[in-house]
Coordinates of N, CA and C in Angstrom, one line a residue:
M1 N 0.8 -1.2 0.0 CA 0.0 0.0 0.0 C 0.9 1.2 0.0
K2 N 0.6 2.1 -1.0 CA 1.4 3.4 -1.0 C 1.0 4.3 0.1
K3 N 2.0 5.0 0.6 CA 1.9 5.9 1.7 C 2.2 7.3 1.2
I4 N 1.1 8.2 1.2 CA 1.3 9.5 0.5 C 0.8 10.6 1.6
L5 N 1.6 11.6 1.7 CA 1.3 12.8 2.5 C 0.8 13.9 1.6
I6 N -0.4 14.5 1.9 CA -0.8 15.7 1.3 C -0.4 16.8 2.3
L7 N 0.4 17.7 1.9 CA 1.0 18.8 2.7 C 0.5 20.2 2.2
N8 N -0.3 20.8 3.0 CA -0.8 22.1 2.6 C -0.2 23.2 3.4
G9 N 0.1 24.3 2.7 CA 0.8 25.5 3.4 C -0.2 26.6 3.8
P10 N 0.3 27.8 3.9 CA -0.4 28.9 4.5 C -1.7 29.2 3.9
N11 N -2.7 29.5 4.7 CA -4.0 29.9 4.4 C -4.9 28.8 3.8
L12 N -4.4 27.6 3.6 CA -5.2 26.6 3.0 C -6.1 26.0 4.1
N13 N -5.9 26.3 5.3 CA -6.8 25.9 6.4 C -8.1 26.7 6.2
L14 N -8.2 27.7 5.4 CA -9.4 28.5 5.2 C -10.2 28.1 4.0
L15 N -9.8 27.0 3.4 CA -10.6 26.5 2.2 C -12.0 26.3 2.6
G16 N -12.9 26.7 1.8 CA -14.3 26.7 2.1 C -14.9 28.0 2.6
K17 N -13.9 28.9 3.1 CA -14.3 30.2 3.5 C -13.6 31.3 2.7
R18 N -12.3 31.0 2.4 CA -11.5 32.0 1.8 C -11.7 32.1 0.3
E19 N -12.0 33.3 -0.2 CA -12.2 33.5 -1.7 C -12.8 32.4 -2.4
P20 N -14.1 32.1 -2.1 CA -14.7 30.9 -2.7 C -14.8 31.0 -4.3
E21 N -14.7 32.2 -4.8 CA -14.8 32.4 -6.3 C -13.5 31.8 -6.9
I22 N -12.4 31.7 -6.1 CA -11.1 31.1 -6.6 C -11.0 29.7 -6.1
Y23 N -11.3 29.5 -4.8 CA -10.9 28.2 -4.2 C -12.1 27.3 -3.9
G24 N -13.3 27.7 -4.2 CA -14.5 26.9 -4.0 C -15.0 27.0 -2.6
S25 N -16.1 26.2 -2.3 CA -16.7 26.3 -1.0 C -16.6 25.1 -0.1
T26 N -15.7 24.1 -0.6 CA -15.5 22.9 0.1 C -14.3 23.0 1.1
T27 N -14.5 22.6 2.3 CA -13.3 22.6 3.2 C -12.4 21.4 2.8
F28 N -11.1 21.6 3.1 CA -10.2 20.6 2.7 C -10.4 19.3 3.5
E29 N -10.8 19.4 4.8 CA -11.1 18.2 5.6 C -12.2 17.4 4.9
S30 N -13.2 18.0 4.4 CA -14.3 17.3 3.7 C -13.8 16.7 2.5
Y31 N -13.0 17.4 1.7 CA -12.4 16.9 0.5 C -11.5 15.7 0.7
F32 N -10.7 15.8 1.8 CA -9.7 14.8 2.1 C -10.5 13.5 2.4
T33 N -11.6 13.5 3.1 CA -12.4 12.3 3.4 C -12.8 11.7 2.1
S34 N -13.2 12.5 1.1 CA -13.6 11.9 -0.2 C -12.4 11.3 -0.9
L35 N -11.2 11.9 -0.8 CA -10.0 11.3 -1.4 C -9.8 9.9 -0.7
Q36 N -9.9 9.8 0.6 CA -9.7 8.6 1.3 C -10.7 7.5 0.9
N37 N -11.9 7.9 0.6 CA -12.9 7.0 0.1 C -12.7 6.5 -1.3
K38 N -12.1 7.4 -2.1 CA -11.8 7.0 -3.5 C -10.5 6.2 -3.6
F39 N -9.5 6.5 -2.8 CA -8.2 5.8 -2.9 C -8.0 4.9 -1.7
T40 N -8.9 3.9 -1.7 CA -8.9 3.0 -0.5 C -7.6 2.2 -0.4
S41 N -6.9 2.0 -1.5 CA -5.7 1.1 -1.4 C -4.5 2.0 -1.2
T42 N -4.7 3.3 -0.9 CA -3.6 4.2 -0.6 C -3.7 4.7 0.8
D43 N -2.6 4.7 1.6 CA -2.6 5.2 2.9 C -2.3 6.7 2.9
L44 N -3.4 7.5 2.8 CA -3.3 8.9 2.7 C -3.2 9.6 4.1
H45 N -2.3 10.6 4.2 CA -2.1 11.4 5.4 C -2.2 12.8 5.0
Y46 N -2.6 13.7 5.9 CA -2.8 15.1 5.6 C -2.2 15.9 6.8
Y47 N -1.5 17.0 6.4 CA -0.9 17.9 7.3 C -1.0 19.3 6.7
Q48 N -1.4 20.3 7.5 CA -1.4 21.7 7.1 C -0.7 22.6 8.1
S49 N 0.0 23.5 7.6 CA 0.6 24.5 8.5 C 0.8 25.8 7.8
N50 N 0.6 26.9 8.6 CA 0.9 28.2 8.1 C 2.3 28.7 8.4
I51 N 3.1 27.8 8.9 CA 4.5 28.1 9.4 C 5.5 27.4 8.5
E52 N 6.4 28.1 7.9 CA 7.3 27.6 6.9 C 8.2 26.5 7.6
G53 N 8.7 26.7 8.8 CA 9.6 25.7 9.4 C 8.8 24.4 9.7
E54 N 7.6 24.5 10.0 CA 6.8 23.2 10.3 C 6.6 22.5 9.0
I55 N 6.4 23.1 7.9 CA 6.3 22.5 6.6 C 7.7 21.8 6.2
I56 N 8.8 22.5 6.5 CA 10.1 21.9 6.3 C 10.3 20.7 7.2
N57 N 9.9 20.8 8.4 CA 10.1 19.7 9.3 C 9.3 18.5 8.9
K58 N 8.1 18.7 8.4 CA 7.2 17.6 7.9 C 7.8 16.9 6.7
I59 N 8.4 17.7 5.8 CA 9.1 17.1 4.6 C 10.2 16.3 5.1
H60 N 11.0 16.7 6.0 CA 12.1 15.9 6.6 C 11.6 14.7 7.3
E61 N 10.5 14.8 8.0 CA 10.0 13.6 8.7 C 9.5 12.5 7.8
V62 N 8.9 12.8 6.7 CA 8.3 11.8 5.9 C 9.0 11.5 4.6
G63 N 9.9 12.4 4.3 CA 10.6 12.4 2.9 C 11.5 11.2 2.6
F64 N 11.7 10.4 3.6 CA 12.6 9.2 3.4 C 11.8 7.9 3.6
I65 N 10.5 8.0 4.1 CA 9.7 6.8 4.5 C 8.4 6.7 3.7
F66 N 7.9 7.8 3.2 CA 6.7 7.8 2.4 C 7.0 7.6 0.9
D67 N 6.0 7.2 0.2 CA 6.2 7.0 -1.2 C 6.1 8.3 -2.1
A68 N 5.4 9.3 -1.5 CA 5.2 10.6 -2.2 C 4.7 11.6 -1.3
I69 N 5.0 12.9 -1.6 CA 4.4 14.0 -0.9 C 3.7 14.9 -2.0
I70 N 2.5 15.2 -1.7 CA 1.8 16.2 -2.6 C 1.7 17.5 -1.9
L71 N 2.4 18.5 -2.4 CA 2.6 19.7 -1.7 C 1.9 20.9 -2.4
N72 N 1.1 21.6 -1.7 CA 0.5 22.9 -2.0 C 1.1 23.8 -1.0
A73 N 2.2 24.5 -1.4 CA 2.9 25.3 -0.5 C 2.3 26.7 -0.4
G74 N 1.2 27.0 -1.1 CA 0.6 28.3 -1.0 C 1.5 29.3 -1.4
A75 N 1.5 30.5 -0.7 CA 2.4 31.6 -1.1 C 3.8 31.3 -0.9
Y76 N 4.2 30.3 -0.1 CA 5.6 29.9 0.0 C 6.2 29.4 -1.3
T77 N 5.3 29.0 -2.2 CA 5.8 28.5 -3.5 C 6.6 29.6 -4.1
H78 N 6.3 30.9 -3.9 CA 6.9 32.0 -4.6 C 8.0 32.7 -3.8
T79 N 8.2 32.2 -2.6 CA 9.2 32.8 -1.8 C 10.2 31.9 -1.1
S80 N 10.0 30.6 -1.0 CA 10.7 29.8 -0.1 C 11.8 28.9 -0.8
I81 N 13.0 29.4 -0.7 CA 14.2 28.6 -1.1 C 14.4 27.5 -0.1
A82 N 14.0 27.8 1.2 CA 14.2 26.8 2.2 C 13.3 25.5 2.0
I83 N 12.1 25.7 1.5 CA 11.3 24.6 1.2 C 11.8 23.8 0.0
A84 N 12.3 24.5 -1.0 CA 12.9 23.9 -2.1 C 14.1 23.1 -1.7
D85 N 15.0 23.6 -0.8 CA 16.1 22.9 -0.3 C 15.7 21.6 0.5
A86 N 14.6 21.7 1.2 CA 14.1 20.5 1.9 C 13.7 19.4 1.0
I87 N 13.0 19.8 -0.1 CA 12.6 18.9 -1.1 C 13.8 18.2 -1.8
K88 N 14.8 19.0 -2.1 CA 16.0 18.4 -2.7 C 16.7 17.5 -1.7
G89 N 16.5 17.6 -0.4 CA 17.2 16.8 0.6 C 16.6 15.5 0.9
V90 N 15.4 15.2 0.4 CA 14.7 14.0 0.7 C 14.7 13.1 -0.6
T91 N 14.3 11.8 -0.3 CA 14.3 10.8 -1.4 C 13.0 10.6 -2.1
C92 N 11.9 10.8 -1.4 CA 10.6 10.5 -2.0 C 10.2 11.7 -3.0
P93 N 9.5 11.4 -4.1 CA 9.1 12.4 -5.0 C 8.1 13.3 -4.4
V94 N 8.2 14.6 -4.8 CA 7.2 15.6 -4.4 C 6.5 16.2 -5.6
I95 N 5.2 16.2 -5.5 CA 4.4 16.8 -6.6 C 3.8 18.1 -6.1
E96 N 4.1 19.1 -6.9 CA 3.5 20.5 -6.5 C 2.1 20.6 -7.1
V97 N 1.2 21.1 -6.3 CA -0.2 21.3 -6.8 C -0.6 22.7 -6.4
H98 N -1.5 23.2 -7.2 CA -2.2 24.5 -6.9 C -3.6 24.3 -7.4
I99 N -4.5 24.8 -6.5 CA -5.9 24.8 -6.8 C -6.3 25.7 -8.0
S100 N -5.8 26.9 -7.9 CA -6.1 27.9 -9.0 C -5.0 27.8 -10.1
N101 N -5.3 28.4 -11.2 CA -4.3 28.5 -12.2 C -3.4 29.7 -11.9
T102 N -2.3 29.5 -11.3 CA -1.4 30.6 -10.8 C -1.0 31.5 -11.9
F103 N -0.9 31.0 -13.1 CA -0.5 31.8 -14.3 C -1.5 32.7 -14.8
A104 N -2.8 32.5 -14.3 CA -3.9 33.4 -14.7 C -4.1 34.5 -13.6
R105 N -3.2 34.5 -12.6 CA -3.4 35.4 -11.5 C -2.3 36.5 -11.5
E106 N -2.0 37.1 -10.4 CA -1.0 38.1 -10.3 C 0.4 37.6 -10.8
S107 N 1.2 38.5 -11.3 CA 2.5 38.1 -11.9 C 3.4 37.5 -10.9
F108 N 3.4 37.9 -9.6 CA 4.3 37.3 -8.7 C 4.0 35.8 -8.4
R109 N 2.8 35.4 -8.8 CA 2.4 33.9 -8.7 C 2.9 33.1 -9.8
H110 N 3.5 33.7 -10.8 CA 4.0 33.0 -12.0 C 5.3 32.3 -11.8
H111 N 6.0 32.6 -10.7 CA 7.3 31.9 -10.4 C 7.2 31.0 -9.2
S112 N 7.8 29.8 -9.4 CA 7.8 28.9 -8.2 C 9.3 28.5 -8.0
Y113 N 9.7 28.6 -6.7 CA 11.0 28.2 -6.3 C 11.0 26.6 -6.1
I114 N 9.8 26.1 -6.0 CA 9.8 24.6 -5.7 C 9.6 23.8 -7.0
S115 N 9.0 24.3 -8.0 CA 8.8 23.5 -9.3 C 10.1 22.8 -9.8
P116 N 11.2 23.5 -9.8 CA 12.4 22.8 -10.4 C 12.9 21.6 -9.6
V117 N 12.5 21.5 -8.3 CA 12.9 20.3 -7.6 C 11.8 19.3 -7.3
C118 N 10.6 19.5 -7.9 CA 9.5 18.6 -7.8 C 9.5 17.6 -9.0
K119 N 8.8 16.5 -8.8 CA 8.7 15.5 -9.9 C 7.8 16.1 -11.0
G120 N 6.8 16.9 -10.6 CA 5.8 17.5 -11.5 C 5.0 18.5 -10.9
V121 N 4.2 19.2 -11.7 CA 3.4 20.3 -11.2 C 2.0 20.2 -11.8
I122 N 1.0 20.3 -11.0 CA -0.4 20.3 -11.4 C -1.1 21.6 -10.9
V123 N -1.6 22.3 -11.9 CA -2.1 23.7 -11.6 C -3.4 23.9 -12.2
G124 N -4.3 24.4 -11.4 CA -5.6 25.0 -12.0 C -6.8 24.1 -12.1
F125 N -6.8 23.0 -11.6 CA -7.9 22.1 -11.7 C -8.8 22.0 -10.4
G126 N -8.7 23.1 -9.7 CA -9.5 23.1 -8.4 C -9.0 22.0 -7.5
L127 N -9.8 21.6 -6.6 CA -9.4 20.5 -5.7 C -9.1 19.2 -6.4
K128 N -9.6 19.1 -7.6 CA -9.2 17.9 -8.4 C -7.7 17.8 -8.6
S129 N -7.0 18.9 -8.5 CA -5.5 18.9 -8.6 C -4.9 17.8 -7.7
Y130 N -5.4 17.7 -6.5 CA -4.9 16.7 -5.6 C -5.2 15.3 -6.1
E131 N -6.3 15.0 -6.6 CA -6.7 13.7 -7.1 C -5.8 13.4 -8.3
L132 N -5.5 14.3 -9.1 CA -4.6 14.1 -10.3 C -3.2 13.8 -9.8
A133 N -2.8 14.5 -8.7 CA -1.5 14.2 -8.2 C -1.4 12.8 -7.6
I134 N -2.4 12.4 -6.9 CA -2.4 11.0 -6.3 C -2.3 10.0 -7.5
E135 N -3.1 10.2 -8.5 CA -3.1 9.3 -9.6 C -1.8 9.3 -10.3
S136 N -1.1 10.4 -10.3 CA 0.2 10.4 -11.0 C 1.3 9.6 -10.3
T137 N 1.0 9.2 -9.1 CA 2.0 8.3 -8.3 C 1.9 6.9 -8.6
F138 N 0.8 6.5 -9.3 CA 0.6 5.0 -9.7 C 1.4 4.6 -10.9

């Protein structure tokens, strides 16, 4: 059984409340339950933090023992060399995901420090981006 961590960064704890015109009205906890029901042969784990160091610590914690990390680093995508270095330092593949199409938004969202060190990037498919990321690990 594959062991996969979904790791969400800052402000993603507000899904379902925050800018529903961009992010929808479903909470991530509710969506995560539906992912667990769909991918019953996968051991899915979920962690969210608004703190950069906690995200780095979680990558270090699971990056040698899990089969994959699905990472939505939120705004840290565009600012964190430290998260990119953490990804480079672990052995499991990391897939970068974004709910919105970052390239259709503000120009500062067009650059990712983590994309070059990730296995792949899935952008703009709403919450389905996570499902596509899980499927890409098979």
